[in-house]
């Protein structure tokens, strides 16, 4: 029974037994021009999809969001992160004038959305990436771990080639994703135990039919809870039946004694169980 309980805990809590992966994401929205009262750069940060911070270029101030943001506000890692947001926003704004997806004309000032994400698992960086969208169209993906570019929109092929040739810009993207982001996340997770648990503010799964099912059936990680419960119930029934037969017969259930009549054994087994 001890082994069964351990198996159940292993299936139900993969985050604790297998090393849960914690992502830090920073969403930049940058425009080349802005109207009065409308910032040209806005940033939203999250850890495990839970709010962490907000930033806008008009105030040039970072506001802590959620329990983790309140907890780490004032730490050195927080100061380093908030000091970097404005710099990255200005760097992204500088590349906007040369961005054009194919021959399509855009209405109004061009808008760049850049999502920086890094992930730690068991204190090790396991993922770091950039996701670039122009005027709402997904264009480029960058796996910063191996600096592999993926063109999503064919019109962004020229942009990818320009950014690949600009070694300083490419190195900046890599350092932010692999170095700085991982350092900030590691420092923030050191305060994780002091933060009360809260539900994710956005669904952890990609859009799919599964999101139409109740959340308790499809958790954010591990096997579906309903499947685990069914398996546990089946195993418990089998264990109880075997033990009951063993106590009554003194012989493991399902074994026919050598030299006995199979019909008698079958009858005896039925009487025992």
Coordinates of C-alpha atoms in Angstrom, one line a residue, residues 79-261:
X79 CA 16.1 47.4 -9.5
X80 CA 18.2 45.8 -12.3
X81 CA 15.1 44.6 -14.1
X82 CA 13.2 47.9 -13.9
X83 CA 16.3 49.9 -15.0
X84 CA 16.6 47.6 -18.1
X85 CA 13.0 47.9 -19.3
X86 CA 13.3 51.5 -20.5
X87 CA 16.6 50.7 -22.3
X88 CA 15.1 47.7 -24.1
X89 CA 12.0 49.7 -25.1
X90 CA 14.2 52.4 -26.7
X91 CA 16.3 49.8 -28.5
X92 CA 13.2 48.2 -29.9
X93 CA 11.8 51.6 -31.0
X94 CA 15.0 52.2 -32.9
X95 CA 14.5 49.2 -35.2
X96 CA 10.8 50.1 -35.9
X97 CA 11.4 52.5 -38.8
X98 CA 13.1 49.7 -40.9
X99 CA 10.4 47.1 -40.3
X100 CA 8.0 46.2 -43.1
X101 CA 6.3 42.9 -43.7
X102 CA 6.4 42.3 -47.4
X103 CA 4.8 45.0 -49.6
X104 CA 1.7 45.5 -47.4
X105 CA 1.1 49.1 -46.3
X106 CA 0.3 49.7 -42.6
X107 CA -2.2 52.3 -41.4
X108 CA -0.9 54.6 -38.7
X109 CA 2.5 54.3 -36.8
X110 CA 4.0 50.8 -36.9
X111 CA 3.6 48.8 -33.7
X112 CA 6.0 46.1 -32.5
X113 CA 5.1 43.5 -29.9
X114 CA 8.1 41.7 -28.4
X115 CA 7.7 38.9 -25.8
X116 CA 10.7 37.9 -23.9
X117 CA 10.4 34.6 -21.9
X118 CA 12.9 32.5 -20.0
X119 CA 12.3 29.4 -17.9
X120 CA 14.0 27.7 -15.0
X121 CA 13.7 24.1 -13.9
X122 CA 15.6 22.8 -10.9
X123 CA 17.6 26.0 -10.8
X124 CA 18.7 25.5 -14.4
X125 CA 17.8 27.6 -17.4
X126 CA 15.9 25.3 -19.8
X127 CA 14.4 27.8 -22.3
X128 CA 14.8 31.4 -23.4
X129 CA 13.1 32.9 -26.4
X130 CA 11.8 36.0 -28.1
X131 CA 8.4 36.3 -29.9
X132 CA 8.1 39.2 -32.4
X133 CA 4.8 40.5 -33.8
X134 CA 4.4 43.5 -36.1
X135 CA 1.0 45.3 -36.1
X136 CA -0.6 42.2 -34.6
X137 CA 0.9 39.8 -37.0
X138 CA 3.3 37.1 -35.6
X139 CA 6.5 37.4 -37.6
X140 CA 9.6 36.0 -36.0
X141 CA 10.6 33.6 -33.3
X142 CA 14.1 33.4 -31.7
X143 CA 15.3 30.5 -29.7
X144 CA 17.9 32.3 -27.7
X145 CA 19.4 29.1 -26.3
X146 CA 20.9 28.2 -29.7
X147 CA 20.2 31.5 -31.6
X148 CA 17.9 29.7 -34.0
X149 CA 15.5 32.0 -35.9
X150 CA 12.1 30.9 -37.2
X151 CA 10.2 32.9 -39.8
X152 CA 6.5 32.7 -39.2
X153 CA 5.4 35.4 -41.7
X154 CA 7.2 35.1 -45.0
X155 CA 7.2 38.9 -45.2
X156 CA 9.6 39.0 -42.2
X157 CA 12.4 37.1 -44.0
X158 CA 14.3 40.4 -44.8
X159 CA 14.0 41.5 -41.2
X160 CA 15.4 38.2 -39.9
X161 CA 18.4 38.6 -42.3
X162 CA 19.1 42.1 -41.2
X163 CA 18.9 41.2 -37.5
X164 CA 21.2 38.2 -38.0
X165 CA 23.8 40.4 -39.7
X166 CA 23.7 42.9 -36.8
X167 CA 25.8 40.9 -34.4
X168 CA 25.5 43.5 -31.6
X169 CA 21.7 43.4 -31.8
X170 CA 21.6 39.6 -31.9
X171 CA 24.0 39.4 -29.0
X172 CA 21.8 41.8 -27.1
X173 CA 18.7 39.6 -27.7
X174 CA 20.7 36.6 -26.5
X175 CA 22.1 38.2 -23.4
X176 CA 18.8 39.5 -22.3
X177 CA 17.0 36.2 -22.7
X178 CA 19.7 33.7 -21.5
X179 CA 21.6 35.9 -19.0
X180 CA 19.6 38.7 -17.5
X181 CA 16.1 37.1 -17.6
X182 CA 17.4 33.9 -16.0
X183 CA 19.2 35.9 -13.3
X184 CA 16.1 37.9 -12.4
X185 CA 13.9 34.8 -12.4
X186 CA 16.3 32.9 -10.1
X187 CA 16.4 35.8 -7.7
X188 CA 12.6 36.2 -7.7
X189 CA 12.0 32.5 -7.1
X190 CA 14.1 32.8 -3.9
X191 CA 11.2 34.7 -2.5
X192 CA 8.5 32.3 -3.8
X193 CA 8.0 30.6 -0.4
X194 CA 6.9 34.0 1.1
X195 CA 4.1 34.5 -1.5
X196 CA 0.6 33.1 -0.9
X197 CA -0.6 30.8 -3.6
X198 CA -2.9 32.3 -6.2
X199 CA -4.7 31.1 -9.3
X200 CA -3.1 31.8 -12.7
X201 CA -4.6 34.9 -14.4
X202 CA -4.6 33.3 -17.8
X203 CA -5.0 29.7 -19.0
X204 CA -1.7 27.8 -19.1
X205 CA -2.7 25.7 -22.1
X206 CA -2.6 26.8 -25.7
X207 CA -6.0 27.4 -27.2
X208 CA -7.6 24.0 -27.9
X209 CA -10.8 22.1 -27.4
X210 CA -9.5 21.0 -24.0
X211 CA -10.0 24.5 -22.6
X212 CA -13.8 23.9 -22.9
X213 CA -13.6 21.2 -20.2
X214 CA -13.7 22.0 -16.4
X215 CA -10.4 23.2 -15.1
X216 CA -10.3 20.4 -12.4
X217 CA -10.2 17.8 -15.2
X218 CA -7.3 19.3 -17.0
X219 CA -4.7 20.8 -14.6
X220 CA -1.8 22.9 -15.7
X221 CA 0.7 20.0 -15.5
X222 CA 0.8 16.3 -15.1
X223 CA -1.9 13.7 -15.9
X224 CA -5.6 14.6 -15.9
X225 CA -6.9 14.2 -12.4
X226 CA -9.9 12.2 -13.4
X227 CA -7.7 9.6 -15.1
X228 CA -5.4 9.3 -12.0
X229 CA -8.4 8.9 -9.7
X230 CA -9.9 6.1 -11.8
X231 CA -6.5 4.3 -11.9
X232 CA -6.1 4.6 -8.1
X233 CA -9.6 3.2 -7.5
X234 CA -9.0 0.2 -9.8
X235 CA -5.7 -0.6 -8.1
X236 CA -7.3 -0.4 -4.7
X237 CA -10.1 -2.8 -5.7
X238 CA -7.6 -5.3 -7.0
X239 CA -5.5 -5.1 -3.9
X240 CA -8.5 -5.6 -1.6
X241 CA -9.8 -8.6 -3.5
X242 CA -6.5 -10.3 -3.5
X243 CA -6.0 -9.8 0.2
X244 CA -9.5 -11.0 1.0
X245 CA -8.9 -14.2 -1.1
X246 CA -5.6 -14.8 0.6
X247 CA -7.0 -14.5 4.1
X248 CA -9.8 -17.0 3.4
X249 CA -7.9 -19.6 1.5
X250 CA -4.4 -19.3 2.7
X251 CA -3.4 -19.8 -1.0
X252 CA -2.9 -17.0 -3.5
X253 CA -6.0 -16.5 -5.6
X254 CA -6.1 -17.8 -9.1
X255 CA -3.7 -20.8 -8.6
X256 CA -4.9 -24.3 -9.3
X257 CA -3.2 -27.0 -7.1
X258 CA -1.2 -29.6 -9.1
X259 CA -3.1 -32.9 -9.3
X260 CA -6.5 -31.4 -8.4
X261 CA -9.6 -31.4 -10.5

